[in-house]
């Protein structure tokens, strides 16, 4: 295989993989960071080695990013606080565990319909010794006056500081704002949309009705099943990253510093 053929095939594979997740930007960022490593290669063997090394580096850096981020995020949670999270985010879970070790917290987790990823979060927190309670998604408004901080993950942070995350996140942000509860998003750098996407909105992925119906049959009814929603920047207290806290208004400058070239 010629080097030019390798690069064409690499670009084709990258585009095919990227298309599988139209909303979450971490996959496309990972693919972009790994793929561009082949640009300096002079042979096919060198290109393969550079791509393989870049993939291993990204996997290692993503793991350390979560731990570094968690330490920063934990400092935002008061000792003895009640924290609320949504869906399942390794970064948010790590932050809550760090906060619990630092001073003790009680966690509340939404069930997160339709796939109930909140149950995964509950198990992870319980295994870590964190007192944890599972709630249905629709109980958020009732519970929020008793919450001290909301910590969620991110699927994409857009250029203007808007957050795309598991559907239901925006209602947590609205309820938090109404009750003056700080709303923190735990977002590794690769969760930010790169500078090249400034001004462009990510597509909100829709999935099938079967996920919602659980086998039920509702003749004549439609089912709308968005996987994510968009939380506006004015409802977000801050993004917490492995490099520190970022205000929503600083999202674009942050990407220029850490994701330039993508």
mmCIF file of C-alpha atoms in Angstrom:
data_model
loop_
_atom_site.group_PDB
_atom_site.id
_atom_site.type_symbol
_atom_site.label_atom_id
_atom_site.label_comp_id
_atom_site.label_asym_id
_atom_site.label_seq_id
_atom_site.Cartn_x
_atom_site.Cartn_y
_atom_site.Cartn_z
ATOM 1 C CA UNK A 1 0.000 0.000 0.000
ATOM 2 C CA UNK A 2 1.252 3.479 -0.872
ATOM 3 C CA UNK A 3 1.303 6.196 1.803
ATOM 4 C CA UNK A 4 -1.255 8.207 -0.159
ATOM 5 C CA UNK A 5 -3.595 5.199 -0.224
ATOM 6 C CA UNK A 6 -3.141 4.721 3.515
ATOM 7 C CA UNK A 7 -4.133 8.330 4.189
ATOM 8 C CA UNK A 8 -7.203 8.043 1.969
ATOM 9 C CA UNK A 9 -8.280 4.899 3.795
ATOM 10 C CA UNK A 10 -7.567 6.514 7.168
ATOM 11 C CA UNK A 11 -9.762 9.507 6.233
ATOM 12 C CA UNK A 12 -12.542 7.208 5.022
ATOM 13 C CA UNK A 13 -12.493 5.161 8.223
ATOM 14 C CA UNK A 14 -12.397 8.319 10.342
ATOM 15 C CA UNK A 15 -15.464 9.731 8.592
ATOM 16 C CA UNK A 16 -17.334 6.445 8.978
ATOM 17 C CA UNK A 17 -16.608 6.238 12.699
ATOM 18 C CA UNK A 18 -17.420 9.897 13.310
ATOM 19 C CA UNK A 19 -20.846 9.508 11.682
ATOM 20 C CA UNK A 20 -21.888 6.944 14.317
ATOM 21 C CA UNK A 21 -22.099 9.638 17.030
ATOM 22 C CA UNK A 22 -23.431 12.904 15.566
ATOM 23 C CA UNK A 23 -23.911 14.662 18.914
ATOM 24 C CA UNK A 24 -21.105 13.616 21.251
ATOM 25 C CA UNK A 25 -17.909 15.364 20.160
ATOM 26 C CA UNK A 26 -15.423 13.250 22.122
ATOM 27 C CA UNK A 27 -15.352 10.568 19.427
ATOM 28 C CA UNK A 28 -14.683 12.993 16.578
ATOM 29 C CA UNK A 29 -12.051 14.815 18.648
ATOM 30 C CA UNK A 30 -10.322 11.535 19.459
ATOM 31 C CA UNK A 31 -10.397 10.502 15.810
ATOM 32 C CA UNK A 32 -9.098 13.901 14.708
ATOM 33 C CA UNK A 33 -6.246 13.909 17.219
ATOM 34 C CA UNK A 34 -5.249 10.376 16.276
ATOM 35 C CA UNK A 35 -5.654 10.755 12.512
ATOM 36 C CA UNK A 36 -3.619 13.931 12.189
ATOM 37 C CA UNK A 37 -0.651 12.165 13.762
ATOM 38 C CA UNK A 38 -0.042 10.457 10.403
ATOM 39 C CA UNK A 39 0.523 13.777 8.621
ATOM 40 C CA UNK A 40 4.268 13.783 9.266
ATOM 41 C CA UNK A 41 4.822 10.149 8.292
ATOM 42 C CA UNK A 42 7.138 9.350 5.399
ATOM 43 C CA UNK A 43 6.217 5.670 5.071
ATOM 44 C CA UNK A 44 3.154 3.516 5.645
ATOM 45 C CA UNK A 45 4.897 1.734 8.505
ATOM 46 C CA UNK A 46 5.715 5.034 10.182
ATOM 47 C CA UNK A 47 2.133 6.237 9.694
ATOM 48 C CA UNK A 48 0.750 3.125 11.352
ATOM 49 C CA UNK A 49 3.155 3.500 14.244
ATOM 50 C CA UNK A 50 2.274 7.165 14.748
ATOM 51 C CA UNK A 51 -1.490 6.471 14.668
ATOM 52 C CA UNK A 52 -1.143 3.587 17.113
ATOM 53 C CA UNK A 53 0.979 5.675 19.468
ATOM 54 C CA UNK A 54 -1.432 8.622 19.277
ATOM 55 C CA UNK A 55 -4.379 6.359 20.114
ATOM 56 C CA UNK A 56 -2.571 4.977 23.166
ATOM 57 C CA UNK A 57 -1.630 8.505 24.256
ATOM 58 C CA UNK A 58 -5.232 9.684 23.948
ATOM 59 C CA UNK A 59 -6.530 6.748 26.009
ATOM 60 C CA UNK A 60 -3.956 7.421 28.734
ATOM 61 C CA UNK A 61 -4.562 11.161 28.764
ATOM 62 C CA UNK A 62 -8.348 10.704 28.937
ATOM 63 C CA UNK A 63 -7.985 8.548 32.056
ATOM 64 C CA UNK A 64 -5.717 11.029 33.819
ATOM 65 C CA UNK A 65 -7.968 13.915 32.749
ATOM 66 C CA UNK A 66 -10.900 12.417 34.665
ATOM 67 C CA UNK A 67 -8.879 12.120 37.866
ATOM 68 C CA UNK A 68 -7.422 15.623 37.597
ATOM 69 C CA UNK A 69 -10.847 17.070 36.816
ATOM 70 C CA UNK A 70 -12.440 15.232 39.750
ATOM 71 C CA UNK A 71 -10.078 16.845 42.228
ATOM 72 C CA UNK A 72 -10.973 20.313 40.938
ATOM 73 C CA UNK A 73 -14.716 19.574 40.889
ATOM 74 C CA UNK A 74 -14.683 18.095 44.396
ATOM 75 C CA UNK A 75 -13.420 21.402 45.747
ATOM 76 C CA UNK A 76 -16.677 23.022 44.577
ATOM 77 C CA UNK A 77 -18.797 20.747 46.772
ATOM 78 C CA UNK A 78 -19.162 21.799 50.436
ATOM 79 C CA UNK A 79 -18.469 19.254 53.153
ATOM 80 C CA UNK A 80 -21.604 17.359 54.075
ATOM 81 C CA UNK A 81 -23.371 18.583 50.947
ATOM 82 C CA UNK A 82 -26.172 16.922 49.026
ATOM 83 C CA UNK A 83 -25.198 16.565 45.389
ATOM 84 C CA UNK A 84 -27.367 15.693 42.400
ATOM 85 C CA UNK A 85 -26.186 14.088 39.178
ATOM 86 C CA UNK A 86 -27.808 12.843 35.985
ATOM 87 C CA UNK A 87 -27.189 9.815 33.782
ATOM 88 C CA UNK A 88 -23.741 8.196 34.086
ATOM 89 C CA UNK A 89 -20.599 10.281 33.764
ATOM 90 C CA UNK A 90 -17.227 8.903 34.823
ATOM 91 C CA UNK A 91 -16.059 12.461 35.495
ATOM 92 C CA UNK A 92 -19.057 13.391 37.662
ATOM 93 C CA UNK A 93 -18.885 10.079 39.527
ATOM 94 C CA UNK A 94 -15.177 10.564 40.232
ATOM 95 C CA UNK A 95 -15.842 14.112 41.439
ATOM 96 C CA UNK A 96 -18.547 12.961 43.861
ATOM 97 C CA UNK A 97 -16.315 10.191 45.208
ATOM 98 C CA UNK A 98 -13.457 12.658 45.740
ATOM 99 C CA UNK A 99 -15.820 15.084 47.483
ATOM 100 C CA UNK A 100 -17.091 12.314 49.732
ATOM 101 C CA UNK A 101 -13.547 11.335 50.723
ATOM 102 C CA UNK A 102 -12.708 14.973 51.392
ATOM 103 C CA UNK A 103 -15.615 15.731 53.690
ATOM 104 C CA UNK A 104 -18.591 13.473 53.145
ATOM 105 C CA UNK A 105 -21.425 14.052 50.708
ATOM 106 C CA UNK A 106 -24.777 12.458 50.009
ATOM 107 C CA UNK A 107 -25.573 11.791 46.357
ATOM 108 C CA UNK A 108 -28.883 11.747 44.517
ATOM 109 C CA UNK A 109 -29.054 10.206 41.059
ATOM 110 C CA UNK A 110 -31.800 10.453 38.473
ATOM 111 C CA UNK A 111 -33.033 7.183 37.023
ATOM 112 C CA UNK A 112 -32.417 8.612 33.513
ATOM 113 C CA UNK A 113 -35.031 7.188 31.214
ATOM 114 C CA UNK A 114 -35.274 5.360 28.900
ATOM 115 C CA UNK A 115 -32.095 3.311 29.473
ATOM 116 C CA UNK A 116 -31.858 4.036 33.222
ATOM 117 C CA UNK A 117 -28.129 4.752 33.218
ATOM 118 C CA UNK A 118 -28.631 6.317 36.645
ATOM 119 C CA UNK A 119 -28.658 2.828 38.096
ATOM 120 C CA UNK A 120 -25.065 2.402 36.942
ATOM 121 C CA UNK A 121 -24.135 5.611 38.754
ATOM 122 C CA UNK A 122 -25.895 4.462 41.915
ATOM 123 C CA UNK A 123 -23.985 1.179 41.924
ATOM 124 C CA UNK A 124 -20.645 2.910 41.340
ATOM 125 C CA UNK A 125 -21.218 5.420 44.133
ATOM 126 C CA UNK A 126 -22.539 2.811 46.551
ATOM 127 C CA UNK A 127 -19.520 0.596 45.870
ATOM 128 C CA UNK A 128 -17.323 3.588 46.752
ATOM 129 C CA UNK A 129 -19.134 4.053 50.054
ATOM 130 C CA UNK A 130 -21.055 7.180 49.110
ATOM 131 C CA UNK A 131 -24.578 7.431 50.594
ATOM 132 C CA UNK A 132 -26.749 7.478 47.498
ATOM 133 C CA UNK A 133 -30.433 7.701 46.580
ATOM 134 C CA UNK A 134 -32.068 6.949 43.240
ATOM 135 C CA UNK A 135 -34.893 9.237 42.112
ATOM 136 C CA UNK A 136 -37.141 9.271 39.051
ATOM 137 C CA UNK A 137 -36.369 12.030 36.552
ATOM 138 C CA UNK A 138 -39.613 13.869 37.231
ATOM 139 C CA UNK A 139 -38.748 14.298 40.950
ATOM 140 C CA UNK A 140 -35.953 16.787 40.202
ATOM 141 C CA UNK A 141 -38.057 19.901 40.783
ATOM 142 C CA UNK A 142 -39.342 18.640 44.120
ATOM 143 C CA UNK A 143 -35.885 17.643 45.355
ATOM 144 C CA UNK A 144 -33.871 20.649 44.157
ATOM 145 C CA UNK A 145 -34.524 22.966 47.145
ATOM 146 C CA UNK A 146 -32.661 20.413 49.295
ATOM 147 C CA UNK A 147 -29.659 20.121 46.941
ATOM 148 C CA UNK A 148 -26.375 22.004 47.455
ATOM 149 C CA UNK A 149 -24.738 21.379 44.076
ATOM 150 C CA UNK A 150 -25.483 19.733 40.732
ATOM 151 C CA UNK A 151 -22.672 17.928 38.927
ATOM 152 C CA UNK A 152 -23.215 16.494 35.465
ATOM 153 C CA UNK A 153 -21.007 15.247 32.662
ATOM 154 C CA UNK A 154 -20.866 16.434 29.065
ATOM 155 C CA UNK A 155 -21.296 14.979 25.621
ATOM 156 C CA UNK A 156 -20.378 18.244 23.896
ATOM 157 C CA UNK A 157 -19.598 21.783 24.993
ATOM 158 C CA UNK A 158 -20.317 24.119 22.078
ATOM 159 C CA UNK A 159 -18.345 27.260 21.190
ATOM 160 C CA UNK A 160 -20.725 29.594 23.069
ATOM 161 C CA UNK A 161 -20.749 27.566 26.290
ATOM 162 C CA UNK A 162 -23.936 25.637 25.545
ATOM 163 C CA UNK A 163 -23.934 22.097 26.917
ATOM 164 C CA UNK A 164 -25.158 19.037 25.075
ATOM 165 C CA UNK A 165 -25.723 16.188 27.488
ATOM 166 C CA UNK A 166 -28.140 13.359 28.194
ATOM 167 C CA UNK A 167 -31.729 14.488 27.699
ATOM 168 C CA UNK A 168 -33.078 15.775 30.995
ATOM 169 C CA UNK A 169 -29.964 17.781 31.829
ATOM 170 C CA UNK A 170 -31.610 21.059 30.872
ATOM 171 C CA UNK A 171 -34.463 20.518 33.324
ATOM 172 C CA UNK A 172 -31.908 20.015 36.105
ATOM 173 C CA UNK A 173 -30.274 23.282 35.109
ATOM 174 C CA UNK A 174 -33.607 25.118 35.075
ATOM 175 C CA UNK A 175 -34.553 23.771 38.489
ATOM 176 C CA UNK A 176 -31.087 24.573 39.862
ATOM 177 C CA UNK A 177 -31.273 28.144 38.586
ATOM 178 C CA UNK A 178 -34.744 28.586 40.071
ATOM 179 C CA UNK A 179 -33.417 27.476 43.475
ATOM 180 C CA UNK A 180 -30.020 29.231 43.271
ATOM 181 C CA UNK A 181 -28.166 25.909 43.302
ATOM 182 C CA UNK A 182 -24.767 25.925 41.531
ATOM 183 C CA UNK A 183 -24.720 23.834 38.369
ATOM 184 C CA UNK A 184 -21.326 22.432 37.414
ATOM 185 C CA UNK A 185 -20.475 20.502 34.280
ATOM 186 C CA UNK A 186 -17.540 18.108 34.537
ATOM 187 C CA UNK A 187 -16.021 18.209 31.053
ATOM 188 C CA UNK A 188 -12.665 16.895 29.917
ATOM 189 C CA UNK A 189 -10.990 18.991 27.214
ATOM 190 C CA UNK A 190 -11.939 16.559 24.465
ATOM 191 C CA UNK A 191 -15.625 17.132 25.285
ATOM 192 C CA UNK A 192 -15.374 20.675 23.877
ATOM 193 C CA UNK A 193 -16.244 21.258 20.231
ATOM 194 C CA UNK A 194 -13.045 22.342 18.438
ATOM 195 C CA UNK A 195 -12.491 25.871 17.101
ATOM 196 C CA UNK A 196 -13.366 24.794 13.560
ATOM 197 C CA UNK A 197 -16.964 24.209 14.691
ATOM 198 C CA UNK A 198 -17.535 27.725 16.002
ATOM 199 C CA UNK A 199 -20.977 28.923 14.945
ATOM 200 C CA UNK A 200 -22.190 25.422 14.144
ATOM 201 C CA UNK A 201 -24.689 23.531 16.283
ATOM 202 C CA UNK A 202 -24.199 19.811 16.806
ATOM 203 C CA UNK A 203 -27.018 17.566 15.657
ATOM 204 C CA UNK A 204 -29.265 16.166 18.423
ATOM 205 C CA UNK A 205 -29.472 12.439 17.887
ATOM 206 C CA UNK A 206 -32.913 10.781 17.842
ATOM 207 C CA UNK A 207 -33.491 7.102 18.533
ATOM 208 C CA UNK A 208 -36.287 4.627 18.047
ATOM 209 C CA UNK A 209 -39.616 4.368 19.840
ATOM 210 C CA UNK A 210 -38.881 0.890 21.177
ATOM 211 C CA UNK A 211 -36.469 2.337 23.733
ATOM 212 C CA UNK A 212 -39.321 4.304 25.305
ATOM 213 C CA UNK A 213 -42.252 1.915 24.914
ATOM 214 C CA UNK A 214 -40.722 -1.104 26.677
ATOM 215 C CA UNK A 215 -42.843 -3.433 24.569
ATOM 216 C CA UNK A 216 -46.067 -1.443 24.910
ATOM 217 C CA UNK A 217 -48.231 -0.875 21.851
ATOM 218 C CA UNK A 218 -49.849 2.548 21.432
ATOM 219 C CA UNK A 219 -51.769 2.574 18.130
ATOM 220 C CA UNK A 220 -51.971 5.996 16.507
ATOM 221 C CA UNK A 221 -49.380 7.573 18.816
ATOM 222 C CA UNK A 222 -45.996 8.966 17.875
ATOM 223 C CA UNK A 223 -42.914 8.736 20.093
ATOM 224 C CA UNK A 224 -40.209 11.396 20.159
ATOM 225 C CA UNK A 225 -36.988 10.081 21.656
ATOM 226 C CA UNK A 226 -34.112 12.599 21.634
ATOM 227 C CA UNK A 227 -30.976 11.240 23.285
ATOM 228 C CA UNK A 228 -29.568 14.633 24.296
ATOM 229 C CA UNK A 229 -30.705 18.177 25.037
ATOM 230 C CA UNK A 230 -29.033 21.577 25.005
ATOM 231 C CA UNK A 231 -28.516 23.594 28.197
ATOM 232 C CA UNK A 232 -27.866 27.309 27.539
ATOM 233 C CA UNK A 233 -24.717 28.884 29.002
ATOM 234 C CA UNK A 234 -26.602 31.234 31.301
ATOM 235 C CA UNK A 235 -27.814 28.237 33.348
ATOM 236 C CA UNK A 236 -24.302 26.838 33.847
ATOM 237 C CA UNK A 237 -22.224 28.029 36.792
ATOM 238 C CA UNK A 238 -18.957 26.727 35.346
ATOM 239 C CA UNK A 239 -17.290 23.962 33.401
ATOM 240 C CA UNK A 240 -14.745 22.066 35.438
ATOM 241 C CA UNK A 241 -11.915 20.636 33.365
ATOM 242 C CA UNK A 242 -8.586 18.915 34.017
ATOM 243 C CA UNK A 243 -7.030 22.367 33.528
ATOM 244 C CA UNK A 244 -9.277 24.126 36.026
ATOM 245 C CA UNK A 245 -12.563 26.015 35.978
ATOM 246 C CA UNK A 246 -13.848 27.598 32.766
ATOM 247 C CA UNK A 247 -16.709 30.093 32.570
ATOM 248 C CA UNK A 248 -19.256 29.364 29.814
ATOM 249 C CA UNK A 249 -18.233 32.597 28.085
ATOM 250 C CA UNK A 250 -14.644 31.317 27.934
ATOM 251 C CA UNK A 251 -15.446 28.067 26.106
ATOM 252 C CA UNK A 252 -14.187 29.196 22.704
ATOM 253 C CA UNK A 253 -10.907 30.594 24.019
ATOM 254 C CA UNK A 254 -10.418 27.346 25.918
ATOM 255 C CA UNK A 255 -10.772 25.305 22.732
ATOM 256 C CA UNK A 256 -8.291 27.511 20.886
ATOM 257 C CA UNK A 257 -5.767 26.778 23.614
ATOM 258 C CA UNK A 258 -6.322 23.031 23.888
ATOM 259 C CA UNK A 259 -7.896 21.884 20.595
ATOM 260 C CA UNK A 260 -6.347 24.152 17.990
ATOM 261 C CA UNK A 261 -6.046 22.499 14.615
ATOM 262 C CA UNK A 262 -9.128 20.287 14.895
#
